[in-house]
Coordinates of C-alpha atoms in Angstrom, one line a residue:
X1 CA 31.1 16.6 17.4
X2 CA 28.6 17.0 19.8
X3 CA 28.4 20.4 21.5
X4 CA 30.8 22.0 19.5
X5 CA 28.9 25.3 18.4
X6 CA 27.8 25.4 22.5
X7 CA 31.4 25.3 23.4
X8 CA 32.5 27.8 21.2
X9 CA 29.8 30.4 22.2
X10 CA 30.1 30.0 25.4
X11 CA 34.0 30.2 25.5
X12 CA 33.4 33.5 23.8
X13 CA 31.1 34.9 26.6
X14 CA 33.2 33.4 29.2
X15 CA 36.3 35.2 27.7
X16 CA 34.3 38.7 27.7
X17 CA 34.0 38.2 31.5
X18 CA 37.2 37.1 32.3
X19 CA 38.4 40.4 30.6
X20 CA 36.1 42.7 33.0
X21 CA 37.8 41.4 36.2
X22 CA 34.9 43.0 38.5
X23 CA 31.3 42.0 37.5
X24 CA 28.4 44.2 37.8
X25 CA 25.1 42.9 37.7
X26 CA 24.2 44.5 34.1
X27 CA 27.8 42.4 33.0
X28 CA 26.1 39.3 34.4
X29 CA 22.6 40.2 32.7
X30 CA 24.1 40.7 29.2
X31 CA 26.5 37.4 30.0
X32 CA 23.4 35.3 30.8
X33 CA 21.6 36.6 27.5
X34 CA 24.1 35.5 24.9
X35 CA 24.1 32.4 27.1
X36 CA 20.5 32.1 26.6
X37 CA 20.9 32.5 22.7
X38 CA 23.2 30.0 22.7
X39 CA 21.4 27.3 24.3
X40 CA 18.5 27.9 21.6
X41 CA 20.5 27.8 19.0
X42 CA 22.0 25.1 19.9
X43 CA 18.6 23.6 20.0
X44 CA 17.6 23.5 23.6
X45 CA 13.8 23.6 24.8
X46 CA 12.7 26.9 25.2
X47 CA 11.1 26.6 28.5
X48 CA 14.5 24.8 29.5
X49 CA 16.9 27.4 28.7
X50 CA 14.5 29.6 30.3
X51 CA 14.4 27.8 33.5
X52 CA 18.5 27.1 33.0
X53 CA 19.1 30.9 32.4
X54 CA 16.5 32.0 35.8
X55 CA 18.9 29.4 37.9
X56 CA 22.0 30.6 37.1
X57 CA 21.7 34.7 36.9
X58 CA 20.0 34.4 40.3
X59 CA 23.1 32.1 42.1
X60 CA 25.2 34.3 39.8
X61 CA 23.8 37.6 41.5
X62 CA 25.0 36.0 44.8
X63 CA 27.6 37.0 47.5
X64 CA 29.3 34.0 46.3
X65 CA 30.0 35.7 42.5
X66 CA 29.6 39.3 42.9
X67 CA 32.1 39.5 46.2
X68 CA 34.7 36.9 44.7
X69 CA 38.0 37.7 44.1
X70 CA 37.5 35.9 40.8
X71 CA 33.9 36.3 39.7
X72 CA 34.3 34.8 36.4
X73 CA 35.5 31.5 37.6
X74 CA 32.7 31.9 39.7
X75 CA 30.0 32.1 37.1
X76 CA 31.6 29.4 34.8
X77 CA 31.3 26.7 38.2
X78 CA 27.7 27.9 38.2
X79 CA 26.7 27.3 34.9
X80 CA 29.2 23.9 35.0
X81 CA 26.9 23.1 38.3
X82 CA 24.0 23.8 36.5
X83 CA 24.4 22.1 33.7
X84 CA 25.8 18.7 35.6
X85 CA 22.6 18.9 37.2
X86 CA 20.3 19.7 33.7
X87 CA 21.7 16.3 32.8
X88 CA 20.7 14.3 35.7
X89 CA 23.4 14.8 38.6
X90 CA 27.0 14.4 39.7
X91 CA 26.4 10.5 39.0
X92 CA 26.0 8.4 36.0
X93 CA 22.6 6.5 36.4
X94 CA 22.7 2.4 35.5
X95 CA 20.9 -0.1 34.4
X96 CA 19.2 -2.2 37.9
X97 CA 20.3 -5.7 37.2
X98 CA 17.8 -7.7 39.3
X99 CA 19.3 -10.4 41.8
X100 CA 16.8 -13.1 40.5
X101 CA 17.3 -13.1 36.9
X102 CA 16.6 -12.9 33.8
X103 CA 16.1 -8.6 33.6
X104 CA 14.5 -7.3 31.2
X105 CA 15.0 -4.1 29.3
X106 CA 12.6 -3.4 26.5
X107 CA 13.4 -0.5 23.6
X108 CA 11.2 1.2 22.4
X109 CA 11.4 4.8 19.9
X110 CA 10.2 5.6 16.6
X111 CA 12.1 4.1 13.3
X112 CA 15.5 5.0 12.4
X113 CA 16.7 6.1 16.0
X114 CA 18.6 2.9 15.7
X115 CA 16.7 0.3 18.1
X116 CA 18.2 -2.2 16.6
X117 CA 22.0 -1.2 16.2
X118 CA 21.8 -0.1 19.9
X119 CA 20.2 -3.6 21.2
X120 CA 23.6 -4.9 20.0
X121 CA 25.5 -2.2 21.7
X122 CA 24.2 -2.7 24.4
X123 CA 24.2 -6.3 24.6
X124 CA 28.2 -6.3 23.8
X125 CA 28.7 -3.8 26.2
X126 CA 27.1 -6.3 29.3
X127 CA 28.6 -9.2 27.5
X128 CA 32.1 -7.0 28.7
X129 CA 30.9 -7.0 32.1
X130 CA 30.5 -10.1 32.9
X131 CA 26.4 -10.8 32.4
X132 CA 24.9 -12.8 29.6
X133 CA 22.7 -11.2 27.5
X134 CA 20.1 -12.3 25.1
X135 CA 18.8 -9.8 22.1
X136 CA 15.0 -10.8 21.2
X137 CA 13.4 -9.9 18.0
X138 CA 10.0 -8.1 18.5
X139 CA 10.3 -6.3 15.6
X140 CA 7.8 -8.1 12.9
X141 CA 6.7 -4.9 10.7
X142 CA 9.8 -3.8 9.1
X143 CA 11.4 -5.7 6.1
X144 CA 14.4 -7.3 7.6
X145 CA 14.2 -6.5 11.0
X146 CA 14.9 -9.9 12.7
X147 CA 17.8 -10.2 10.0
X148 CA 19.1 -7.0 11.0
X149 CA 19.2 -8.1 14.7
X150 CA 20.8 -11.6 13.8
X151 CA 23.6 -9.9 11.9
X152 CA 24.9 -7.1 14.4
X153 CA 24.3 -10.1 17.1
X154 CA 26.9 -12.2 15.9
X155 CA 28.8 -9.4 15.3
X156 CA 28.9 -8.4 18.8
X157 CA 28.7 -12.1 20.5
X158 CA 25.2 -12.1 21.9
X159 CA 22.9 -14.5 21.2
X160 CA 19.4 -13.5 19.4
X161 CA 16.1 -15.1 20.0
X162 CA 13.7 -15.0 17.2
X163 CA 9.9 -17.0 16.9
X164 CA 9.0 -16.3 13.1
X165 CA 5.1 -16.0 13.2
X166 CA 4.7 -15.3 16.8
X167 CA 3.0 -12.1 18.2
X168 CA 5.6 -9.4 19.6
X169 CA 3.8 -10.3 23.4
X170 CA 4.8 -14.0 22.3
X171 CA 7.7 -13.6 21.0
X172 CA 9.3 -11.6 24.6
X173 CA 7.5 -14.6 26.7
X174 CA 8.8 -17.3 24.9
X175 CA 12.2 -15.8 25.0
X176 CA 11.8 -15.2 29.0
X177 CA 11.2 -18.5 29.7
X178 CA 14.5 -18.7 27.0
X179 CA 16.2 -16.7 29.3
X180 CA 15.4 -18.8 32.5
X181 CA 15.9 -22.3 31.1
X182 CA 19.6 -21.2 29.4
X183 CA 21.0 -19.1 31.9
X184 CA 20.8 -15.1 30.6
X185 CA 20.6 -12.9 32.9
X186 CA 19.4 -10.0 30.6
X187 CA 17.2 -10.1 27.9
X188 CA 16.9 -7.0 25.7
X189 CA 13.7 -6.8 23.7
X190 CA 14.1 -5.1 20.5
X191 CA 10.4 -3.4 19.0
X192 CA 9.0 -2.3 16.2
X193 CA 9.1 2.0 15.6
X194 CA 7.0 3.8 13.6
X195 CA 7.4 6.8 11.3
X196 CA 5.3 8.7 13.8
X197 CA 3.8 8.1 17.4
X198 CA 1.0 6.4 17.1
X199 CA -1.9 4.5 19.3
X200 CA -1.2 0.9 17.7
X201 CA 2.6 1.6 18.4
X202 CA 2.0 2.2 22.0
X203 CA -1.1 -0.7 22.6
X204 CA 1.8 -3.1 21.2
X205 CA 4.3 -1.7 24.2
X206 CA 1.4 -2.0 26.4
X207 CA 0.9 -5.7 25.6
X208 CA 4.5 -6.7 25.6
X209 CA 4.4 -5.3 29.4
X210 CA 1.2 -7.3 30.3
X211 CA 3.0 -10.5 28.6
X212 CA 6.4 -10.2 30.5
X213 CA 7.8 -7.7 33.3
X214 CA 9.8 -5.2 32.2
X215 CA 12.2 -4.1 34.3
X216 CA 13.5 -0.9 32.2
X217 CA 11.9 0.7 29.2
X218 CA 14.6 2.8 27.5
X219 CA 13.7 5.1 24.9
X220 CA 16.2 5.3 21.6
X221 CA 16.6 8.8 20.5
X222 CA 18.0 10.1 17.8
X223 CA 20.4 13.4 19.0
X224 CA 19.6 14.6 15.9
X225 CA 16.0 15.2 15.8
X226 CA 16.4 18.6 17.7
X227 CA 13.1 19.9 19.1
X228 CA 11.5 16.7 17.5
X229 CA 13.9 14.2 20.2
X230 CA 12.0 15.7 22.6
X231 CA 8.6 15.8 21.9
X232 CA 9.0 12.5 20.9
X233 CA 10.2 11.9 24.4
X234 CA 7.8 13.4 26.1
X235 CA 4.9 11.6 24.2
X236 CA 6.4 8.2 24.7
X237 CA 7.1 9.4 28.7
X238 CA 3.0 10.2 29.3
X239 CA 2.0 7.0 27.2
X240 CA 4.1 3.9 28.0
X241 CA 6.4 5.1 31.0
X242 CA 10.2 5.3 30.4
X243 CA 12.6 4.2 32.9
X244 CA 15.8 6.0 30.7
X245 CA 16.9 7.4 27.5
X246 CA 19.8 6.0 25.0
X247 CA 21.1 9.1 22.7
X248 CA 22.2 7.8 19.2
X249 CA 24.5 10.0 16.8
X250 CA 25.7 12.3 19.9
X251 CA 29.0 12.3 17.6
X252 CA 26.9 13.9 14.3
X253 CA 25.2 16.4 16.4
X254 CA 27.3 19.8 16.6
X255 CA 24.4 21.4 18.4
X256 CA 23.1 18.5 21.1
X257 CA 20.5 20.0 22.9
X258 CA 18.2 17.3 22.5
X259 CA 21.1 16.2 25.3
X260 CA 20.3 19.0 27.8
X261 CA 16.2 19.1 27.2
X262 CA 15.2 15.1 27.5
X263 CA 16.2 15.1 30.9
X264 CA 14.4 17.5 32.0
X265 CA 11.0 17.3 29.9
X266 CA 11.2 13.6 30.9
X267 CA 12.2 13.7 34.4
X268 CA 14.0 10.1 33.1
X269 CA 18.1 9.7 32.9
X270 CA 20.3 9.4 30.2
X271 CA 22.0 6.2 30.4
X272 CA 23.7 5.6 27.5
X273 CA 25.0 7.9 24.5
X274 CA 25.4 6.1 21.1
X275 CA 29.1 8.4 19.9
X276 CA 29.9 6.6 16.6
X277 CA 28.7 3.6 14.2
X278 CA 30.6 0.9 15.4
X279 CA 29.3 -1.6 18.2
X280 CA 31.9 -0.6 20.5
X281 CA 30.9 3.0 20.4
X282 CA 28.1 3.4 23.4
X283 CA 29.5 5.3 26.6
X284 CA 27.8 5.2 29.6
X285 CA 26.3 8.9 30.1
X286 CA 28.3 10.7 32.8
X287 CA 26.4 14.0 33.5
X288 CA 30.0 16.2 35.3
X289 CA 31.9 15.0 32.2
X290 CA 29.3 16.1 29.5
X291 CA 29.2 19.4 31.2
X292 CA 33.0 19.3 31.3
X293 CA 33.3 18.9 27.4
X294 CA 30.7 21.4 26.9
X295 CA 32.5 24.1 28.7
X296 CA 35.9 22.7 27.5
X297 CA 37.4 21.5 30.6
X298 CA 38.0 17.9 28.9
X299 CA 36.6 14.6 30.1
X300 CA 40.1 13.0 31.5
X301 CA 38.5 9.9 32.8
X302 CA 36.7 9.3 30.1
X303 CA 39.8 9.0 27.6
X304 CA 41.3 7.2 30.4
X305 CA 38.9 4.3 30.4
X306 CA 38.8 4.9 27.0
X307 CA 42.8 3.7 26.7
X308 CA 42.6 1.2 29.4
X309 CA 39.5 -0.5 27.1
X310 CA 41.3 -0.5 24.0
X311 CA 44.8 -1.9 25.3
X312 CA 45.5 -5.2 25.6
X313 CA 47.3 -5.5 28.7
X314 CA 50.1 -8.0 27.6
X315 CA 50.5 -5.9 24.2
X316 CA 51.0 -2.8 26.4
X317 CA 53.7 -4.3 29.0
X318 CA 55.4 -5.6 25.5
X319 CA 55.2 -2.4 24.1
X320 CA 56.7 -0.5 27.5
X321 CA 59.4 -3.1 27.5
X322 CA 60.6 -2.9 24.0
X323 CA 60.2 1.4 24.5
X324 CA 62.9 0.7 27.8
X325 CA 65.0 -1.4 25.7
X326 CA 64.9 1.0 22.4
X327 CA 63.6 -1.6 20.5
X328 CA 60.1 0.3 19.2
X329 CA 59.9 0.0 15.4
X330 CA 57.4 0.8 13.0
X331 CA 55.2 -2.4 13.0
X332 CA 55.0 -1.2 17.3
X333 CA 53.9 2.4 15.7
X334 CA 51.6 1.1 13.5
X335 CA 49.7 -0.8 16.4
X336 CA 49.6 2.2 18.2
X337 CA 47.6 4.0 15.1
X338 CA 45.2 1.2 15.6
X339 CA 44.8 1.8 19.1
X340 CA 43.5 5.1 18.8
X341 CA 41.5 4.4 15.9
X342 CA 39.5 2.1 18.7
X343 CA 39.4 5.0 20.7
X344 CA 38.0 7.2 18.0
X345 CA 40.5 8.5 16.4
X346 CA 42.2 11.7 17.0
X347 CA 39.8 14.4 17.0
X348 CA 38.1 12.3 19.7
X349 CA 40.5 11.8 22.2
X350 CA 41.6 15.6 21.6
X351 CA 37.9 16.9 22.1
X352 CA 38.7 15.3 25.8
X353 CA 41.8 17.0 27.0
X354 CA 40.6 20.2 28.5
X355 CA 41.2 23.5 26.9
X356 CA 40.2 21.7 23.6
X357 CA 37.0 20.3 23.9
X358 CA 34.5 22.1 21.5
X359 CA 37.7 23.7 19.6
X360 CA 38.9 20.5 17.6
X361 CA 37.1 19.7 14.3
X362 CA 36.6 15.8 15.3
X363 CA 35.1 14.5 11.7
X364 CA 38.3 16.0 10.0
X365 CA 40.5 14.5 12.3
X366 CA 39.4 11.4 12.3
X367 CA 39.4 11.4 8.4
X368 CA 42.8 12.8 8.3
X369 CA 44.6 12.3 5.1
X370 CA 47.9 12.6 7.5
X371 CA 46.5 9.6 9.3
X372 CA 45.9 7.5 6.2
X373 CA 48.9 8.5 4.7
X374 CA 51.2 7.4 8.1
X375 CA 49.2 3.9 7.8
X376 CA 49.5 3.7 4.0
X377 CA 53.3 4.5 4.2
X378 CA 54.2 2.0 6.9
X379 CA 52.4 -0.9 4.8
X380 CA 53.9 -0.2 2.2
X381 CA 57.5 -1.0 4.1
X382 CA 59.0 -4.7 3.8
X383 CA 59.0 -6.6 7.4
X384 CA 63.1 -5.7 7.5
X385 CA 62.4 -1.8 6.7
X386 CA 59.5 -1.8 9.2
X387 CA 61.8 -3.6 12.2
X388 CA 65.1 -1.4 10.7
X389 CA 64.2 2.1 9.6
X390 CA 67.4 2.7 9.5
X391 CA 68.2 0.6 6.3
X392 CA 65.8 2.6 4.4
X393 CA 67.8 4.5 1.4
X394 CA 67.1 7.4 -1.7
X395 CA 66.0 4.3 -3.7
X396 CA 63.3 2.1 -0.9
X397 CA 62.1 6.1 -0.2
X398 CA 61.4 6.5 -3.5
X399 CA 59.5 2.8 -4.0
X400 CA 57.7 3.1 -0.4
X401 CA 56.1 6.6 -2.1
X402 CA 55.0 4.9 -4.8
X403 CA 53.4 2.0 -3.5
X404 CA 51.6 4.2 -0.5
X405 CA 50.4 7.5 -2.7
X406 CA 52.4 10.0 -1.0
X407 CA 55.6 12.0 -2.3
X408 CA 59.4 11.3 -1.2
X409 CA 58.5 14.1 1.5
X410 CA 56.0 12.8 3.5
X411 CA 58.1 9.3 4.0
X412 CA 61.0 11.4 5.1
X413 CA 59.2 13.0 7.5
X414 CA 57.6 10.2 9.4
X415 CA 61.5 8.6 9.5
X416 CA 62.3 12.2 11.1
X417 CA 59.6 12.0 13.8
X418 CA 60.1 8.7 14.0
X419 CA 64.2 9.1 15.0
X420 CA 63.0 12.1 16.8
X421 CA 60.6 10.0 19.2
X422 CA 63.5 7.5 19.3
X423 CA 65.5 10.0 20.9
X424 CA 62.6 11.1 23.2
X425 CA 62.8 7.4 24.3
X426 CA 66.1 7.0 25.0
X427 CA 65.8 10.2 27.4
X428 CA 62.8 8.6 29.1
X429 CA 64.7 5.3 29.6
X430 CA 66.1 7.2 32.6
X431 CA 62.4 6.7 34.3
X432 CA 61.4 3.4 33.7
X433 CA 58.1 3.9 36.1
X434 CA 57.2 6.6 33.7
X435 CA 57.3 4.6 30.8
X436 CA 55.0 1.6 32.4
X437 CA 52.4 4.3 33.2
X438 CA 52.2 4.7 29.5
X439 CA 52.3 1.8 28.4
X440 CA 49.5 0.2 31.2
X441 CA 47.3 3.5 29.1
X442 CA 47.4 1.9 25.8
X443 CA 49.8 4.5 24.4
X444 CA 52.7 2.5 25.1
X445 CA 54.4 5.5 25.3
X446 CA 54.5 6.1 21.7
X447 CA 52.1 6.9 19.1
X448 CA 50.7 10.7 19.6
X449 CA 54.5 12.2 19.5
X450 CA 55.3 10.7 16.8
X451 CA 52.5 11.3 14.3
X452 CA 53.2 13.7 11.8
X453 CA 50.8 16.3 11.4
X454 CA 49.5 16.8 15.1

């Protein structure tokens, strides 16, 4: 998970100084020194974490810490501020989606950072919104490029223009005029990358801009790269002119400071963090939360929008009514294990709730054998012991262990939890409005008490 050896450094510094109740000045000093090792570790740019540590010590050397009646609460707001602001600001910047359309938003980055993938992304992620995007294929160096593009298309329901033969320039004029004739409103140009920066890689960005107007170029980064993101980021900044920054494999990156340093070496926003390999995975990059999850105070809204994207909202007023009317059965729990799988599993919608952010080992979570195991068991019921738990005896215990991998045990257990929640249910029935609520989240109310395991 991204951040995660941040967070836990700097919970252990911000523990030291909730334990002093007065700060001195030398307690600040030392505090803002192991806070300063941690930001380099972590792989932040020296000169940022240099600049980040200068603005902090001297607010933190204020009346507004050093006179508070609770001075560490004080220097944790200051280096949340702070880092809110590293990141671009209390708001979330956005794509400009011109009134005259088509807009177009070219990608450029070097090879591997996932171009490509992320076209799709973000093309699905529009398509959600209303607008009708159009990936193009500019890509003509690398084997399979314009396939690759076709394939994650479909998969994501957005159209791809290709022009085997043409020029790059060509091919993002031709599919302009595309655009305009058939009614998208955003075209997404995907380019070629190179192993390295190089002058013929940024001539061809040059030409595709004197052949069409581009309306955002967005850099693909690989969160990854460390030190590397941003000089990479920095070079393609002076040479073609960004307008933003997508962050791919946030989620494999425990460190992430390529996160806190592109901002500012770039001066450009992040608008878009790439947090796992599916095509629905690509948040919109929300500067407060980020620093929220990095100094584990959760990311509520997030995992709200988050639910409220993965439920269907008939499914979840089903779900509520059946949980009022105590008719939730397994197949109903089983849904709900695919719910949060859309969400990101476990580990990710944990890593959200504050007081656990940077504390929760995501990758295991997500993987959980308990997790495959609850899936595995209730598959291996019939249709009449999924709808009637109740029914199942010694003998179906003994078959549904067999048939899912697990022992005798584990079966018994999820019937336990599953009775358990039952009877949590039937208390709740008292307050139908609370039940709707959790149902209108996509939890119907169900799922996360009942897992075994958690």
């Amino acid at each position: 998970m991204a951040f995660e050896s941040l967070s836990g450094k700097l919970a252990a510094v911000f523990k030291k100084l909730r334990g002093k109740g007065k700060l001195s000045e030398q307690d600040i000093r030392a505090a803002m020194r192991e806070v300063r090792m941690a930001l380099l570790e972590a792989d932040v740019n020296y000169k940022v974490a240099k600049d980040f540590i200068a603005g902090v010590t001297e607010r933190a050397l204020g009346q507004e810490v050093m006179e508070s009646l609770t001075p560490a609460q004080q220097v944790i707001k200051i280096v949340n501020d702070e880092l809110t602001a590293l990141m671009g600001g209390d708001e979330a910047a956005h794509i400009r989606i011109k009134s005259k359309p088509p807009t177009v938003i070219m990608l450029c980055g070097l090879q591997g950072a996932g171009k490509t993938t992320h076209a799709a992304k973000l093309g699905k992620l529009f398509l959600k919104e209303g607008h009708r995007p159009l990936l193009v294929a500019c890509d003509i160096y690398r084997p399979a490029a314009i396939d690759q593009l076709c394939v994650v298309g479909k998969q994501a329901g957005v159209p791809v223009f290709r022009l085997d033969g043409a020029k790059p320039e060509q091919i993002a004029h031709e599919a302009w005029r595309h655009a305009r004739d058939h009614g998208n409103d955003i075209v997404i140009l995907d380019t070629a990358g190179r192993l390295h920066i190089d002058e013929a890689l940024m001539d061809e960005l040059q030409r595709i801009k004197q052949a069409v107007e581009v309306d955002d170029t967005l850099l693909v980064i690989d969160a990854m790269a460390g030190q590397d993101a941003v000089n990479v980021a920095k070079a393609f900044g002076e040479s073609t002119g960004l307008d933003g920054v997508i962050l791919t494999k946030l989620d494999g990156d425990t460190r992430g400071g390529s996160a806190l340093s592109v901002r500012a070496v770039t001066g450009k926003p992040i608008l878009y963090a790439g947090v796992g390999e599916k095509l629905d995975d690509l948040e919109v990059f929300h500067p407060a939360r980020m620093a929220g999850r990095i100094l584990g105070m959760g990311d509520v809204l997030t995992l709200i929008e988050k639910a409220q994207a993965a439920s269907d909202e008939k499914k979840a007023e089903e779900t509520a009514r059946k949980l009022m009317e105590n008719k939730f059965d397994m197949n109903d729990m089983l849904d709900q294990l695919h719910q949060m799988k859309k969400m990101g599993g476990v580990g990710a919608l944990l890593s959200m709730l504050p007081g656990l952010s940077g504390k929760v080992d995501a990758d295991k979570l997500s993987e959980s054998k308990e997790f495959v195991h609850i899936e595995a068991i209730i598959l291996s019921m019939t249709p009449a012991e999924r709808e009637k738990p109740s029914i199942i005896n010694p003998k179906r215990k003994r078959r549904i262990a067999a048939g899912s991998g697990t022992r005798v045990e584990d079966v018994n257990r999820l019937l336990r939890q599953f009775e358990q929640m039952s009877k949590m249910m039937r208390q709740l029935k008292k307050n139908p409005k609370m039940l709707r609520g959790l149902g209108k989240l996509g939890f119907g109310g169900a799922g996360m008490p009942g897992m075994p395991g958690f």
